[in-house]
CSV table of C-alpha atoms in Angstrom, one decimal:
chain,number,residue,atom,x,y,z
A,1,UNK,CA,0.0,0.0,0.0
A,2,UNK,CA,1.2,3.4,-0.8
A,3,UNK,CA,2.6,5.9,1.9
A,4,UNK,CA,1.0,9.1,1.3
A,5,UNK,CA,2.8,12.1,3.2
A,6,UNK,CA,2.4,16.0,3.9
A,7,UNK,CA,4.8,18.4,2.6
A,8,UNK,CA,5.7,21.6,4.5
A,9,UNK,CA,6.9,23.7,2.2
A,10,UNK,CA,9.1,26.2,3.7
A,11,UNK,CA,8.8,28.5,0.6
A,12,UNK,CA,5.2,29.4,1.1
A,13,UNK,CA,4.4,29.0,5.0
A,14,UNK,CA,5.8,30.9,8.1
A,15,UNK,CA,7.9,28.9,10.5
A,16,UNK,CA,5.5,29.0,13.3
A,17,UNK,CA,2.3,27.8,11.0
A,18,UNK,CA,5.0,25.2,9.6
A,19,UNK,CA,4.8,23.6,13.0
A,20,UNK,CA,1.3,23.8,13.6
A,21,UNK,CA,0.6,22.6,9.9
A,22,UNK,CA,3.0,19.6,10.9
A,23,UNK,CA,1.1,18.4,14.1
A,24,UNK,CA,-1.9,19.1,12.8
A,25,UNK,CA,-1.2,16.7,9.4
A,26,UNK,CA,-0.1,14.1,11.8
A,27,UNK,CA,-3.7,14.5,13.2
A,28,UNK,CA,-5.2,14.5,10.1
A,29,UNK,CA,-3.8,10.4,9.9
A,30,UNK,CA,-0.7,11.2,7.3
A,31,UNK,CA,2.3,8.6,6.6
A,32,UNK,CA,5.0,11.0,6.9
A,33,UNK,CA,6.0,14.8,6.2
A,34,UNK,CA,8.5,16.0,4.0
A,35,UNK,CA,10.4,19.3,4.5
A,36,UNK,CA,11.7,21.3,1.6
A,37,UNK,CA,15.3,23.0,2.6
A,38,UNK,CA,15.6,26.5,0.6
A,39,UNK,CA,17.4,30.1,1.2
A,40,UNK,CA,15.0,31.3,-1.4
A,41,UNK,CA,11.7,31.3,-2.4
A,42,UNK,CA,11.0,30.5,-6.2
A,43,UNK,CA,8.7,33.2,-6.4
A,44,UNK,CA,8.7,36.8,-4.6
A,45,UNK,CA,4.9,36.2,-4.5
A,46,UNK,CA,5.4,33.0,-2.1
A,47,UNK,CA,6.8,35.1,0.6
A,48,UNK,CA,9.0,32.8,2.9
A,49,UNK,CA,11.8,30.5,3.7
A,50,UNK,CA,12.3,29.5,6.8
A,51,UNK,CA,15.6,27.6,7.7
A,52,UNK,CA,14.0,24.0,7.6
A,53,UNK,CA,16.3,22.6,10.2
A,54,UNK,CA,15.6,24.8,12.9
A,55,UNK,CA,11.2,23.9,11.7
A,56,UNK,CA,12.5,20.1,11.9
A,57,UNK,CA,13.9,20.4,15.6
A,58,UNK,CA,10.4,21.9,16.6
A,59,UNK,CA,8.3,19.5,14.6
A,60,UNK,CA,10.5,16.9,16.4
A,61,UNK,CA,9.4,18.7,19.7
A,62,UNK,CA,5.6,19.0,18.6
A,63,UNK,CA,4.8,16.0,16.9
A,64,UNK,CA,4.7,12.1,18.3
A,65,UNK,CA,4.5,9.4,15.7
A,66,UNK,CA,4.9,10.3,12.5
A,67,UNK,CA,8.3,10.1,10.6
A,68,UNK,CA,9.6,13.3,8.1
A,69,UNK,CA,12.6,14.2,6.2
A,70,UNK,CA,14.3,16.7,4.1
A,71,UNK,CA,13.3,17.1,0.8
A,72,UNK,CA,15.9,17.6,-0.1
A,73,UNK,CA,19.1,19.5,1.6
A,74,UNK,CA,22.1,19.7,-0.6
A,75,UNK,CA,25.6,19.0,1.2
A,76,UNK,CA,27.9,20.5,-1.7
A,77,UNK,CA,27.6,24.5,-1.6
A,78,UNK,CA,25.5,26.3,1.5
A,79,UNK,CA,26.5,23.4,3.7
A,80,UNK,CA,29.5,21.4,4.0
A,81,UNK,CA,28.9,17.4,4.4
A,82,UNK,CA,30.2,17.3,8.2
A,83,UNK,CA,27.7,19.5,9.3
A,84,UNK,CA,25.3,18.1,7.3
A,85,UNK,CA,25.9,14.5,9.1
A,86,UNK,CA,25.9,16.7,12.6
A,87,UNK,CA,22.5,17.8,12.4
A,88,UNK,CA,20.8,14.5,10.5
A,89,UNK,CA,22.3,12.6,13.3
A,90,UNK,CA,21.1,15.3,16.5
A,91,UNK,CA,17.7,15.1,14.0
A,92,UNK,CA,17.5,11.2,14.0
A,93,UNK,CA,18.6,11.6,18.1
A,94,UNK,CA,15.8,14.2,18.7
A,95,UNK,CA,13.4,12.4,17.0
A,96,UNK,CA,13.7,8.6,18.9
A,97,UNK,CA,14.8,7.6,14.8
A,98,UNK,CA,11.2,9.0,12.9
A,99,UNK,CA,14.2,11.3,10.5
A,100,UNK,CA,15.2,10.6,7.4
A,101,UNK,CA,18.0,12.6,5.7
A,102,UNK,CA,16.7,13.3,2.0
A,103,UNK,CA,19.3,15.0,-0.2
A,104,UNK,CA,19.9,16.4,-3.8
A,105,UNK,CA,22.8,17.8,-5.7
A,106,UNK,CA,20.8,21.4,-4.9
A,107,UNK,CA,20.0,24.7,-7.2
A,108,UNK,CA,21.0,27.4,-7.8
A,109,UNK,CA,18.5,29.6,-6.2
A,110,UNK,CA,20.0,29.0,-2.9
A,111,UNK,CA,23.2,27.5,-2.9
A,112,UNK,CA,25.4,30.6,-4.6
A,113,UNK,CA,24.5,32.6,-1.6
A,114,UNK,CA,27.6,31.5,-0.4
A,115,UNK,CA,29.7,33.2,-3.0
A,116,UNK,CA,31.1,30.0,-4.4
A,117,UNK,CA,29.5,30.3,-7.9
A,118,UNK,CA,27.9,27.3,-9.0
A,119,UNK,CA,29.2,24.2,-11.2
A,120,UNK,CA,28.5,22.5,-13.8
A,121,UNK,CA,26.5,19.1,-13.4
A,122,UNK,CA,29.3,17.1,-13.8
A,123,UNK,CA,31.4,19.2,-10.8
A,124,UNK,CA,28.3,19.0,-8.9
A,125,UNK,CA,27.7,15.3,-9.2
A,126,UNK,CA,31.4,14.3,-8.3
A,127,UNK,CA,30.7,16.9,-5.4
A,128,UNK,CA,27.6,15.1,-4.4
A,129,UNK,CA,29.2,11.8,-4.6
A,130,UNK,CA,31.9,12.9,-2.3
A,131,UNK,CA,29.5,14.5,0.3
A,132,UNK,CA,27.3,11.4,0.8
A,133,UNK,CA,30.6,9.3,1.3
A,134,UNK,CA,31.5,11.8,3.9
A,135,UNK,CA,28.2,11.8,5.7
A,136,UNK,CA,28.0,8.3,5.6
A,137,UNK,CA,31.1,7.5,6.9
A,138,UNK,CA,30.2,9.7,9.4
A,139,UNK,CA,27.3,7.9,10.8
A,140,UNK,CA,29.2,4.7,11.5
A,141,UNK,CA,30.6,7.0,15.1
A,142,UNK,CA,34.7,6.9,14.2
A,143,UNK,CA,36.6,9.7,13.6
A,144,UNK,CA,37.2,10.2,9.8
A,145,UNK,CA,39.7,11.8,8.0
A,146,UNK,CA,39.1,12.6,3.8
A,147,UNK,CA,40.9,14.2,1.2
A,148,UNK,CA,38.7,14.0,-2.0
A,149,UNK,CA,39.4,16.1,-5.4
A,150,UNK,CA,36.5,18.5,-3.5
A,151,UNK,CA,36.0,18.0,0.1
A,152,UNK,CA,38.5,17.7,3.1
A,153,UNK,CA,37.8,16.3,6.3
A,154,UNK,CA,40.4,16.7,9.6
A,155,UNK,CA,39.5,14.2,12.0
A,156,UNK,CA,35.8,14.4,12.7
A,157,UNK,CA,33.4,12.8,14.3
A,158,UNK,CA,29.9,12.7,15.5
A,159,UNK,CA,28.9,12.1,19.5
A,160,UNK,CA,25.3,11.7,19.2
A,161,UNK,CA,24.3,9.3,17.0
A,162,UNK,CA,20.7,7.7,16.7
A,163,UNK,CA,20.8,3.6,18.1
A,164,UNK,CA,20.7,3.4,14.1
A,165,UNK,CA,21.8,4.9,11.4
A,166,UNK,CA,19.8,7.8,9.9
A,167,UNK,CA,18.3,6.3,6.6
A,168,UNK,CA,19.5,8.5,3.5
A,169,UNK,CA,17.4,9.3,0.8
A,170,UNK,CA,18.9,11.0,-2.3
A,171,UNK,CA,17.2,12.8,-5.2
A,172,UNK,CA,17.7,11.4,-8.8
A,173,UNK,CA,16.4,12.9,-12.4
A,174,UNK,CA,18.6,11.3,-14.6
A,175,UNK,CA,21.2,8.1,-15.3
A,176,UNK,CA,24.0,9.6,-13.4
A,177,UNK,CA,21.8,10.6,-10.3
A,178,UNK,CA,20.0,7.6,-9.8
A,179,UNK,CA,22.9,5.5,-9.9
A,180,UNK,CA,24.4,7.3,-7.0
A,181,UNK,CA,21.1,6.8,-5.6
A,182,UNK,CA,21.5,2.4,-5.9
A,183,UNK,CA,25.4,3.0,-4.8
A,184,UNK,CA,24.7,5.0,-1.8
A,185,UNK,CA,21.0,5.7,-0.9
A,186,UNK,CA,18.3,3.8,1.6
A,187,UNK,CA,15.9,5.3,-0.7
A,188,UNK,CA,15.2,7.0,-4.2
A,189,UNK,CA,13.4,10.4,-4.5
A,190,UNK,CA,12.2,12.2,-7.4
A,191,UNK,CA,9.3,15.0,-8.5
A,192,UNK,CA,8.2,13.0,-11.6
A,193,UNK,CA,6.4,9.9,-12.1
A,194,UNK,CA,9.2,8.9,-14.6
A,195,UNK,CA,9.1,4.7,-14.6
A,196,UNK,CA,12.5,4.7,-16.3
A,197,UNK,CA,14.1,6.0,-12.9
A,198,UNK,CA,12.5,3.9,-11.0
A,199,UNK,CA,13.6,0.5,-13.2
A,200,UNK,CA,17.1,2.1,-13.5
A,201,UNK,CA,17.5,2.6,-9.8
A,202,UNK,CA,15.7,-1.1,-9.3
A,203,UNK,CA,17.9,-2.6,-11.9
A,204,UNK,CA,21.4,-1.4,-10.4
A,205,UNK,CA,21.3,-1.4,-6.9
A,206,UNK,CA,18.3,0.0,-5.5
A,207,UNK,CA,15.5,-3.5,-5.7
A,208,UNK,CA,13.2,-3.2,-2.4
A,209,UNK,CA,14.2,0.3,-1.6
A,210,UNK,CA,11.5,2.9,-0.7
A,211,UNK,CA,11.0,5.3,-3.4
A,212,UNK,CA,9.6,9.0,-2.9
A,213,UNK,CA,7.3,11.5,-5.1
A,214,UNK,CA,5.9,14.4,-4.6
A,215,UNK,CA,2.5,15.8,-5.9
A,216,UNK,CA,1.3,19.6,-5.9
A,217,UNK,CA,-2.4,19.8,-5.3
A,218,UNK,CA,-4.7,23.0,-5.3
A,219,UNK,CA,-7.7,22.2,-3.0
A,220,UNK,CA,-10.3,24.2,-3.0
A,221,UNK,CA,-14.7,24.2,-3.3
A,222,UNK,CA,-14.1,26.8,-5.4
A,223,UNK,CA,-12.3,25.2,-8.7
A,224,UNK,CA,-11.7,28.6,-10.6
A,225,UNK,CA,-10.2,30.4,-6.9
A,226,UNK,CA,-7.9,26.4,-7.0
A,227,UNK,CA,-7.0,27.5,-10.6
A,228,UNK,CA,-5.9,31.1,-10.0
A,229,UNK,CA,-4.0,30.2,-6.6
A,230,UNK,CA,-1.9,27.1,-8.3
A,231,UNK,CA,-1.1,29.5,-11.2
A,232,UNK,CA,0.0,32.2,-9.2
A,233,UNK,CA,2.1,29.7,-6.9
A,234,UNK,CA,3.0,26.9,-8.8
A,235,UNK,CA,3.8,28.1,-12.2
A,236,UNK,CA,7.3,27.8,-12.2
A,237,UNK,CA,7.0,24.1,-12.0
A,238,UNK,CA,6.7,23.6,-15.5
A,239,UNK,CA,10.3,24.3,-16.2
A,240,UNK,CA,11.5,21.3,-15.7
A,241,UNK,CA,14.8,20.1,-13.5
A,242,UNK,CA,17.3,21.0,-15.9
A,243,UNK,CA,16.0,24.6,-16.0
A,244,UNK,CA,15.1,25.1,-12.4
A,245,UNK,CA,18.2,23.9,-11.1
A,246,UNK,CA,20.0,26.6,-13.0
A,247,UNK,CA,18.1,29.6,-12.7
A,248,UNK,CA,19.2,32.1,-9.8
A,249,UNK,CA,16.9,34.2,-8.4
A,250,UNK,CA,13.1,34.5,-7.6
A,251,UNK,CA,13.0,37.1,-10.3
A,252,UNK,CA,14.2,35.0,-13.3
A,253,UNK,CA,11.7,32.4,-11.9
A,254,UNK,CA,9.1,34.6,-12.5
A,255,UNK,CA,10.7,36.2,-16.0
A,256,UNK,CA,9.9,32.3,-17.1
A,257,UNK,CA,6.9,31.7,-15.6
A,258,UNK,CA,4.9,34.8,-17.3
A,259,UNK,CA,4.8,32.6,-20.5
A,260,UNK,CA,3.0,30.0,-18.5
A,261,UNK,CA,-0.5,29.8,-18.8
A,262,UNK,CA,-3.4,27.9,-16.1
A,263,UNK,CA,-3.7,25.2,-18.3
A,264,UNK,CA,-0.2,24.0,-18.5
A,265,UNK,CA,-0.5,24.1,-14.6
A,266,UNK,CA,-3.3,22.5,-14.1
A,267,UNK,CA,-2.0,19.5,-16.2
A,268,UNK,CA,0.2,18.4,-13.7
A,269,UNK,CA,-1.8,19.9,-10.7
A,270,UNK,CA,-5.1,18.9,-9.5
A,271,UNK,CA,-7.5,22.2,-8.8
A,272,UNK,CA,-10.7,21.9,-6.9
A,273,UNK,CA,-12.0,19.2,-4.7
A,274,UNK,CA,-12.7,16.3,-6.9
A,275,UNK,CA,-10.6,13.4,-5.0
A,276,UNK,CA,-10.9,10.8,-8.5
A,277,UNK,CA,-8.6,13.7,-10.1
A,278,UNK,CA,-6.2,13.6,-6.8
A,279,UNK,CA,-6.4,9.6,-7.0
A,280,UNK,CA,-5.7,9.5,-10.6
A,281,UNK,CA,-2.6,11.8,-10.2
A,282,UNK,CA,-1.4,9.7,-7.6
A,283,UNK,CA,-1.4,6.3,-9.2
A,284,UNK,CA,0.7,7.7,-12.1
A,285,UNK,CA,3.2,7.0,-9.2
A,286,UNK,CA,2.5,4.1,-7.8
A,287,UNK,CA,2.0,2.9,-11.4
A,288,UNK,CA,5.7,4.1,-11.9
A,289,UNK,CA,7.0,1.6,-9.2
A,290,UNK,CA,6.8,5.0,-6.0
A,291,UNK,CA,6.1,3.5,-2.8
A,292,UNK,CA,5.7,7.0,-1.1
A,293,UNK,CA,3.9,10.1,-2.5
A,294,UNK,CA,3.9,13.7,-0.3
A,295,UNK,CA,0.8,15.8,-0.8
A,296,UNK,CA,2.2,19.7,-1.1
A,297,UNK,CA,-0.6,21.6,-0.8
A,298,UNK,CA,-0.4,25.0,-2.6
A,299,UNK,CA,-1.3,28.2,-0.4
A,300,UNK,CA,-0.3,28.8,3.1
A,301,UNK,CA,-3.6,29.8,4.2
A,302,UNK,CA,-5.6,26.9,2.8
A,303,UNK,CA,-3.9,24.2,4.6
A,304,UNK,CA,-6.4,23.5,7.8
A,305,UNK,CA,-9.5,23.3,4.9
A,306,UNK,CA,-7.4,20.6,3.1
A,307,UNK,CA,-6.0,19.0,5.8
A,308,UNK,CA,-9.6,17.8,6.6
A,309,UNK,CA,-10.5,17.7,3.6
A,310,UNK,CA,-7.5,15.1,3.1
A,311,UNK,CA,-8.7,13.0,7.0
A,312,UNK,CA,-12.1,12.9,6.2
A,313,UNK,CA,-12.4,12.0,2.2
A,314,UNK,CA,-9.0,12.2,0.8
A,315,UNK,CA,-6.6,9.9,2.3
A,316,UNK,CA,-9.3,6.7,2.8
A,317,UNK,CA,-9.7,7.3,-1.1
A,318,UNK,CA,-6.3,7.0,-1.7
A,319,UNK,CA,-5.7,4.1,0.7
A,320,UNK,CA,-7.8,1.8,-1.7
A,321,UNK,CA,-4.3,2.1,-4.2
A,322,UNK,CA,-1.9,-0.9,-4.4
């Protein structure tokens, strides 16, 4: 049976209702919560962005069953791998092991804050591929020491540790990514119902790992107010990861997305409150081999109506999918 989880999208909600949003989800009878990790907002119009892991040491504080991970943190550019490991490990501590550590090879939007520029793919994957060794390494409790063509380490090592190791989850849109993904990862996540990832990742490594999706959805009674709000929000979705991971700024996210129009939203987004058109979205993942699949909800102030929208009608719908 699918896993169906709530995002909290740091991009859209205030850290405070990001807390309350996250206890009241696990109320509503979610799976799990995701937590998106950003500097940035992809629009100016979205209005936040928290830092998710000071959210994710409150929601580990507020809430009592459910599990939730980043989705995703990058550990090449804004952060460095060791403190990456530091605070997975304090995360997977805090939260009696419900954390999973979900991470991606990042965008550009938030990692050049730093001042480091940003690489090409290539760079970034051999970047990526080093950070996970690190991290992992890490986790096993001994002091390591690493001299990769990109990353250093003197001597580190973590003192609180989780009785097991936090699981790693790591972002994949293409060949190279999901086979870091079978080499290294506990799990597979991507945005995209794509099959071909999941088979790839299945076929070299990754057979009877979890795999992770995520699904935008506009709820709303009123399907033309669900239209306007997903366009408005979600536009810049369209792009597609090679584009978004390149583009730097809210404002050339939103010089792209005034070419797109409702319709090519609501293609990929359902918009109202008809829960076959939710269902239907949903099994184009589990039809593509996902295990999990994260709700994100578009609009900060129209999460409470969803979220009993989603206990009450929603989620029992969605149960009924293989």
């Amino acid at each position: 049976m699918v896993q169906i989880g709530y995002s909290l999208m740091c991009e859209q909600t205030p850290p405070k209702r990001l807390v309350e949003d996250a206890v009241a989800a696990e109320r509503a009878g979610f799976d799990y919560e995701t937590i998106s990790d950003h500097y940035f907002p992809w629009l100016e119009d979205m209005d936040h962005s928290p830092y998710a892991w000071s959210v994710l040491g409150a929601v580990a504080n507020a809430t009592e069953r459910i599990p939730f991970m980043t989705y995703v943190t990058c550990p090449i550019m804004r952060y460095h791998p060791a403190v990456v490991a530091q605070k997975a490990a304090t995360m997977g501590a805090l939260s009696d092991e419900r954390f999973t550590l979900g991470l991606g090879a990042g965008e550009h939007l938030n990692e050049h804050v730093v001042g480091r520029g940003w690489p090409p793919v290539n760079i970034r994957h051999e970047m990526f591929g080093e950070a996970i060794e690190i991290i992992q390494a890490l986790f096993g409790g001994e002091y390591v020491s690493y001299r990769g063509d990109h990353f250093t380490i003197d001597s580190a090592k973590l003192y609180d540790l989780p009785a097991e190791p936090v699981p790693v989850g790591i972002a994949a849109s293409g060949a190279q990514s999901v086979d870091l993904a079978a080499e290294y990862g506990d799990a597979l996540i991507a945005v995209q119902p794509d099959a071909d990832l999941v088979s790839r990742f299945h076929a070299t490594g990754g057979a009877g790992k979890p795999v992770y999706g995520q699904l935008a959805v506009s709820y709303d009674t009123d399907v033309q107010a669900a239209t306007e709000r997903a366009h408005r929000l979600w536009k810049w979705f369209s792009a597609g990861w090679k584009v978004l991971s390149e583009l730097p700024g809210p404002v050339n996210f939103e010089a792209y997305a005034q070419f797109v129009r409702p319709e090519d939203v609501t293609k990929n987004v359902p918009c109202g409150s008809d829960i076959d058109a939710v269902v239907r979205a949903v099994k184009e993942f589990t039809d593509a081999g996902f295990t999990h699949v994260a709700l994100v909800q578009i609009g900060a102030d129209h999460q409470r109506e969803f979220l009993a929208w989603a206990e009450k009608e929603l989620l029992p719908a969605l149960r009924d999918l293989n």
